[in-house]
GROMACS .gro file of N, CA, C and O in nm:
model
  284
    1MET      N    1   0.095  -0.118  -0.023
    1MET     CA    2   0.052   0.006  -0.009
    1MET      C    3   0.118   0.098   0.005
    1MET      O    4   0.149   0.113   0.083
    2ALA      N    5   0.073   0.173  -0.091
    2ALA     CA    6   0.146   0.311  -0.141
    2ALA      C    7   0.118   0.445   0.002
    2ALA      O    8   0.001   0.444   0.109
    3THR      N    9   0.206   0.450   0.047
    3THR     CA   10   0.199   0.562   0.176
    3THR      C   11   0.169   0.735   0.087
    3THR      O   12   0.282   0.791   0.004
    4PRO      N   13   0.107   0.781   0.164
    4PRO     CA   14   0.026   0.899   0.085
    4PRO      C   15   0.133   0.967   0.120
    4PRO      O   16   0.190   0.991   0.241
    5ALA      N   17   0.156   1.124   0.020
    5ALA     CA   18   0.304   1.288  -0.031
    5ALA      C   19   0.229   1.324   0.101
    5ALA      O   20   0.114   1.351   0.175
    6ARG      N   21   0.319   1.386   0.154
    6ARG     CA   22   0.299   1.541   0.267
    6ARG      C   23   0.163   1.634   0.171
    6ARG      O   24   0.190   1.628   0.044
    7ALA      N   25   0.132   1.666   0.222
    7ALA     CA   26   0.006   1.742   0.178
    7ALA      C   27   0.095   1.845   0.127
    7ALA      O   28   0.127   1.952   0.263
    8VAL      N   29  -0.028   1.903   0.004
    8VAL     CA   30   0.064   2.052  -0.077
    8VAL      C   31  -0.070   2.190  -0.075
    8VAL      O   32   0.026   2.330  -0.090
    9ASP      N   33  -0.116   2.152   0.031
    9ASP     CA   34  -0.254   2.258   0.015
    9ASP      C   35  -0.374   2.152   0.060
    9ASP      O   36  -0.345   2.072   0.146
   10GLY      N   37  -0.455   2.220   0.104
   10GLY     CA   38  -0.594   2.205   0.185
   10GLY      C   39  -0.620   2.054   0.143
   10GLY      O   40  -0.711   1.968   0.249
   11GLU      N   41  -0.679   2.044   0.019
   11GLU     CA   42  -0.781   1.920  -0.025
   11GLU      C   43  -0.651   1.868  -0.027
   11GLU      O   44  -0.697   1.736   0.028
   12SER      N   45  -0.523   1.833  -0.032
   12SER     CA   46  -0.454   1.722  -0.050
   12SER      C   47  -0.402   1.644   0.060
   12SER      O   48  -0.365   1.494   0.136
   13ALA      N   49  -0.472   1.738   0.168
   13ALA     CA   50  -0.407   1.666   0.340
   13ALA      C   51  -0.511   1.667   0.402
   13ALA      O   52  -0.568   1.521   0.496
   14GLN      N   53  -0.664   1.712   0.353
   14GLN     CA   54  -0.785   1.590   0.332
   14GLN      C   55  -0.741   1.458   0.323
   14GLN      O   56  -0.798   1.406   0.414
   15GLN      N   57  -0.753   1.390   0.195
   15GLN     CA   58  -0.695   1.293   0.120
   15GLN      C   59  -0.582   1.163   0.198
   15GLN      O   60  -0.642   1.121   0.233
   16MET      N   61  -0.494   1.247   0.243
   16MET     CA   62  -0.406   1.242   0.209
   16MET      C   63  -0.449   1.136   0.409
   16MET      O   64  -0.391   1.048   0.523
   17PHE      N   65  -0.509   1.253   0.485
   17PHE     CA   66  -0.577   1.272   0.661
   17PHE      C   67  -0.695   1.116   0.621
   17PHE      O   68  -0.662   1.019   0.674
   18LEU      N   69  -0.773   1.123   0.562
   18LEU     CA   70  -0.898   1.099   0.509
   18LEU      C   71  -0.822   0.839   0.534
   18LEU      O   72  -0.836   0.823   0.550
   19ALA      N   73  -0.667   0.920   0.377
   19ALA     CA   74  -0.664   0.776   0.389
   19ALA      C   75  -0.552   0.685   0.515
   19ALA      O   76  -0.569   0.575   0.484
   20LEU      N   77  -0.439   0.753   0.602
   20LEU     CA   78  -0.450   0.744   0.669
   20LEU      C   79  -0.533   0.672   0.815
   20LEU      O   80  -0.472   0.617   0.868
   21GLN      N   81  -0.630   0.739   0.867
   21GLN     CA   82  -0.719   0.716   0.900
   21GLN      C   83  -0.811   0.530   0.869
   21GLN      O   84  -0.819   0.537   0.952
   22GLN      N   85  -0.847   0.560   0.722
   22GLN     CA   86  -0.897   0.447   0.688
   22GLN      C   87  -0.818   0.280   0.721
   22GLN      O   88  -0.797   0.188   0.803
   23ARG      N   89  -0.657   0.355   0.687
   23ARG     CA   90  -0.558   0.225   0.686
   23ARG      C   91  -0.556   0.228   0.872
   23ARG      O   92  -0.534   0.142   0.887
   24ALA      N   93  -0.521   0.317   0.927
   24ALA     CA   94  -0.549   0.290   1.095
   24ALA      C   95  -0.691   0.218   1.151
   24ALA      O   96  -0.609   0.097   1.217
   25ALA      N   97  -0.814   0.206   1.053
   25ALA     CA   98  -0.932   0.137   1.051
   25ALA      C   99  -0.994  -0.007   1.124
   25ALA      O  100  -0.963  -0.109   1.180
   26ASN      N  101  -0.861  -0.008   0.985
   26ASN     CA  102  -0.870  -0.164   0.899
   26ASN      C  103  -0.750  -0.240   0.951
   26ASN      O  104  -0.790  -0.329   1.003
   27ALA      N  105  -0.673  -0.122   1.075
   27ALA     CA  106  -0.553  -0.203   1.154
   27ALA      C  107  -0.630  -0.220   1.289
   27ALA      O  108  -0.517  -0.330   1.398
   28GLY      N  109  -0.667  -0.183   1.369
   28GLY     CA  110  -0.770  -0.094   1.484
   28GLY      C  111  -0.708  -0.013   1.510
   28GLY      O  112  -0.702  -0.073   1.706
   29ILE      N  113  -0.630   0.005   1.466
   29ILE     CA  114  -0.514   0.127   1.532
   29ILE      C  115  -0.634   0.308   1.567
   29ILE      O  116  -0.703   0.361   1.397
   30THR      N  117  -0.660   0.364   1.700
   30THR     CA  118  -0.665   0.447   1.694
   30THR      C  119  -0.595   0.598   1.661
   30THR      O  120  -0.445   0.569   1.746
   31LEU      N  121  -0.581   0.720   1.600
   31LEU     CA  122  -0.544   0.803   1.533
   31LEU      C  123  -0.573   0.917   1.704
   31LEU      O  124  -0.681   0.954   1.627
   32ARG      N  125  -0.444   1.036   1.625
   32ARG     CA  126  -0.518   1.161   1.719
   32ARG      C  127  -0.602   1.258   1.603
   32ARG      O  128  -0.543   1.200   1.477
   33ASN      N  129  -0.715   1.329   1.669
   33ASN     CA  130  -0.767   1.381   1.540
   33ASN      C  131  -0.655   1.448   1.467
   33ASN      O  132  -0.523   1.529   1.526
   34PRO      N  133  -0.586   1.509   1.285
   34PRO     CA  134  -0.586   1.606   1.241
   34PRO      C  135  -0.611   1.741   1.272
   34PRO      O  136  -0.682   1.716   1.361
   35PRO      N  137  -0.549   1.821   1.297
   35PRO     CA  138  -0.529   1.914   1.216
   35PRO      C  139  -0.633   2.000   1.176
   35PRO      O  140  -0.638   1.939   1.099
   36PRO      N  141  -0.685   2.095   1.232
   36PRO     CA  142  -0.799   2.155   1.157
   36PRO      C  143  -0.757   2.300   1.039
   36PRO      O  144  -0.586   2.325   1.094
   37GLU      N  145  -0.829   2.236   0.940
   37GLU     CA  146  -0.765   2.370   0.877
   37GLU      C  147  -0.791   2.477   0.938
   37GLU      O  148  -0.881   2.509   1.001
   38PRO      N  149  -0.685   2.569   0.870
   38PRO     CA  150  -0.716   2.742   0.944
   38PRO      C  151  -0.895   2.795   0.873
   38PRO      O  152  -0.894   2.750   0.774
   39THR      N  153  -0.818   2.888   0.921
   39THR     CA  154  -1.012   3.008   0.934
   39THR      C  155  -0.974   3.135   0.929
   39THR      O  156  -1.056   3.205   0.848
   40THR      N  157  -0.823   3.205   0.958
   40THR     CA  158  -0.784   3.270   0.917
   40THR      C  159  -0.722   3.394   0.805
   40THR      O  160  -0.691   3.459   0.820
   41CYS      N  161  -0.699   3.244   0.706
   41CYS     CA  162  -0.612   3.352   0.598
   41CYS      C  163  -0.649   3.487   0.513
   41CYS      O  164  -0.784   3.472   0.516
   42CYS      N  165  -0.555   3.550   0.517
   42CYS     CA  166  -0.625   3.688   0.423
   42CYS      C  167  -0.593   3.702   0.317
   42CYS      O  168  -0.669   3.762   0.238
   43GLY      N  169  -0.616   3.581   0.211
   43GLY     CA  170  -0.508   3.567   0.093
   43GLY      C  171  -0.394   3.688   0.038
   43GLY      O  172  -0.423   3.629  -0.061
   44ARG      N  173  -0.295   3.724   0.175
   44ARG     CA  174  -0.196   3.792   0.085
   44ARG      C  175  -0.083   3.778   0.087
   44ARG      O  176  -0.015   3.824  -0.029
   45GLY      N  177  -0.124   3.580   0.058
   45GLY     CA  178   0.052   3.546   0.089
   45GLY      C  179   0.111   3.575   0.150
   45GLY      O  180   0.255   3.590   0.113
   46CYS      N  181   0.054   3.647   0.270
   46CYS     CA  182   0.223   3.654   0.389
   46CYS      C  183   0.287   3.602   0.409
   46CYS      O  184   0.307   3.449   0.417
   47ASN      N  185   0.378   3.644   0.468
   47ASN     CA  186   0.516   3.577   0.481
   47ASN      C  187   0.438   3.486   0.609
   47ASN      O  188   0.426   3.544   0.732
   48GLY      N  189   0.492   3.347   0.679
   48GLY     CA  190   0.412   3.284   0.743
   48GLY      C  191   0.265   3.206   0.803
   48GLY      O  192   0.234   3.294   0.925
   49CYS      N  193   0.247   3.250   0.646
   49CYS     CA  194   0.064   3.287   0.638
   49CYS      C  195   0.027   3.134   0.735
   49CYS      O  196   0.104   3.053   0.751
   50VAL      N  197  -0.055   3.070   0.775
   50VAL     CA  198  -0.153   3.028   0.885
   50VAL      C  199  -0.094   2.920   0.795
   50VAL      O  200  -0.163   2.799   0.839
   51TRP      N  201  -0.194   2.905   0.609
   51TRP     CA  202  -0.123   2.780   0.551
   51TRP      C  203   0.000   2.698   0.581
   51TRP      O  204  -0.029   2.549   0.566
   52GLU      N  205   0.101   2.786   0.528
   52GLU     CA  206   0.181   2.710   0.590
   52GLU      C  207   0.267   2.601   0.749
   52GLU      O  208   0.299   2.486   0.769
   53GLY      N  209   0.179   2.732   0.856
   53GLY     CA  210   0.209   2.613   0.970
   53GLY      C  211   0.117   2.508   0.954
   53GLY      O  212   0.124   2.387   1.057
   54PHE      N  213  -0.022   2.554   0.905
   54PHE     CA  214  -0.138   2.427   0.857
   54PHE      C  215  -0.040   2.245   0.839
   54PHE      O  216  -0.016   2.171   0.838
   55LEU      N  217  -0.022   2.284   0.662
   55LEU     CA  218   0.104   2.243   0.666
   55LEU      C  219   0.199   2.140   0.720
   55LEU      O  220   0.254   2.004   0.705
   56ASP      N  221   0.266   2.236   0.803
   56ASP     CA  222   0.346   2.123   0.895
   56ASP      C  223   0.317   2.077   0.990
   56ASP      O  224   0.317   1.961   1.033
   57ALA      N  225   0.253   2.118   1.067
   57ALA     CA  226   0.093   2.036   1.144
   57ALA      C  227   0.063   1.904   1.050
   57ALA      O  228   0.101   1.758   1.136
   58ALA      N  229   0.044   1.924   0.926
   58ALA     CA  230  -0.072   1.846   0.936
   58ALA      C  231   0.079   1.683   0.798
   58ALA      O  232   0.052   1.647   0.885
   59GLU      N  233   0.226   1.727   0.854
   59GLU     CA  234   0.267   1.624   0.793
   59GLU      C  235   0.358   1.587   0.941
   59GLU      O  236   0.416   1.478   0.923
   60TYR      N  237   0.349   1.685   1.032
   60TYR     CA  238   0.400   1.615   1.160
   60TYR      C  239   0.259   1.508   1.194
   60TYR      O  240   0.254   1.390   1.194
   61TRP      N  241   0.124   1.524   1.204
   61TRP     CA  242   0.008   1.451   1.208
   61TRP      C  243   0.123   1.261   1.121
   61TRP      O  244   0.059   1.195   1.129
   62ARG      N  245   0.113   1.309   0.958
   62ARG     CA  246   0.153   1.206   0.912
   62ARG      C  247   0.231   1.164   0.998
   62ARG      O  248   0.196   1.000   0.920
   63GLN      N  249   0.327   1.190   1.011
   63GLN     CA  250   0.498   1.123   1.071
   63GLN      C  251   0.439   0.989   1.214
   63GLN      O  252   0.504   0.925   1.184
   64GLU      N  253   0.413   1.104   1.296
   64GLU     CA  254   0.283   1.035   1.349
   64GLU      C  255   0.216   0.901   1.314
   64GLU      O  256   0.242   0.802   1.390
   65ALA      N  257   0.111   0.945   1.225
   65ALA     CA  258  -0.040   0.799   1.225
   65ALA      C  259   0.150   0.680   1.144
   65ALA      O  260   0.095   0.593   1.153
   66LEU      N  261   0.224   0.783   1.042
   66LEU     CA  262   0.369   0.592   0.998
   66LEU      C  263   0.418   0.581   1.128
   66LEU      O  264   0.414   0.408   1.077
   67LEU      N  265   0.464   0.654   1.221
   67LEU     CA  266   0.526   0.544   1.294
   67LEU      C  267   0.354   0.457   1.348
   67LEU      O  268   0.442   0.283   1.408
   68GLN      N  269   0.312   0.393   1.348
   68GLN     CA  270   0.165   0.378   1.454
   68GLN      C  271   0.149   0.288   1.409
   68GLN      O  272   0.103   0.165   1.389
   69LEU      N  273   0.123   0.329   1.281
   69LEU     CA  274   0.082   0.191   1.175
   69LEU      C  275   0.243   0.142   1.184
   69LEU      O  276   0.175  -0.011   1.121
   70GLN      N  277   0.354   0.132   1.192
   70GLN     CA  278   0.431   0.040   1.109
   70GLN      C  279   0.424  -0.070   1.261
   70GLN      O  280   0.522  -0.173   1.268
   71GLY      N  281   0.404   0.039   1.353
   71GLY     CA  282   0.436  -0.023   1.479
   71GLY      C  283   0.373  -0.157   1.567
   71GLY      O  284   0.411  -0.226   1.571
   0.00000   0.00000   0.00000
């Protein structure tokens, strides 16, 4: 089974969350909730945008989920 790639936007993050949650459910493993998508983006492409933080948090969640699925 292919490992979901790092998310690059909100849509790919949601797909990655779903894929790993389904894999965990099939293995009888409970993962913590994934990080919520930001709701405060102004859309101006700020340095340090809330989406950058979300994608970093999504990657941390992905790595943690993969470790649990290996073990």
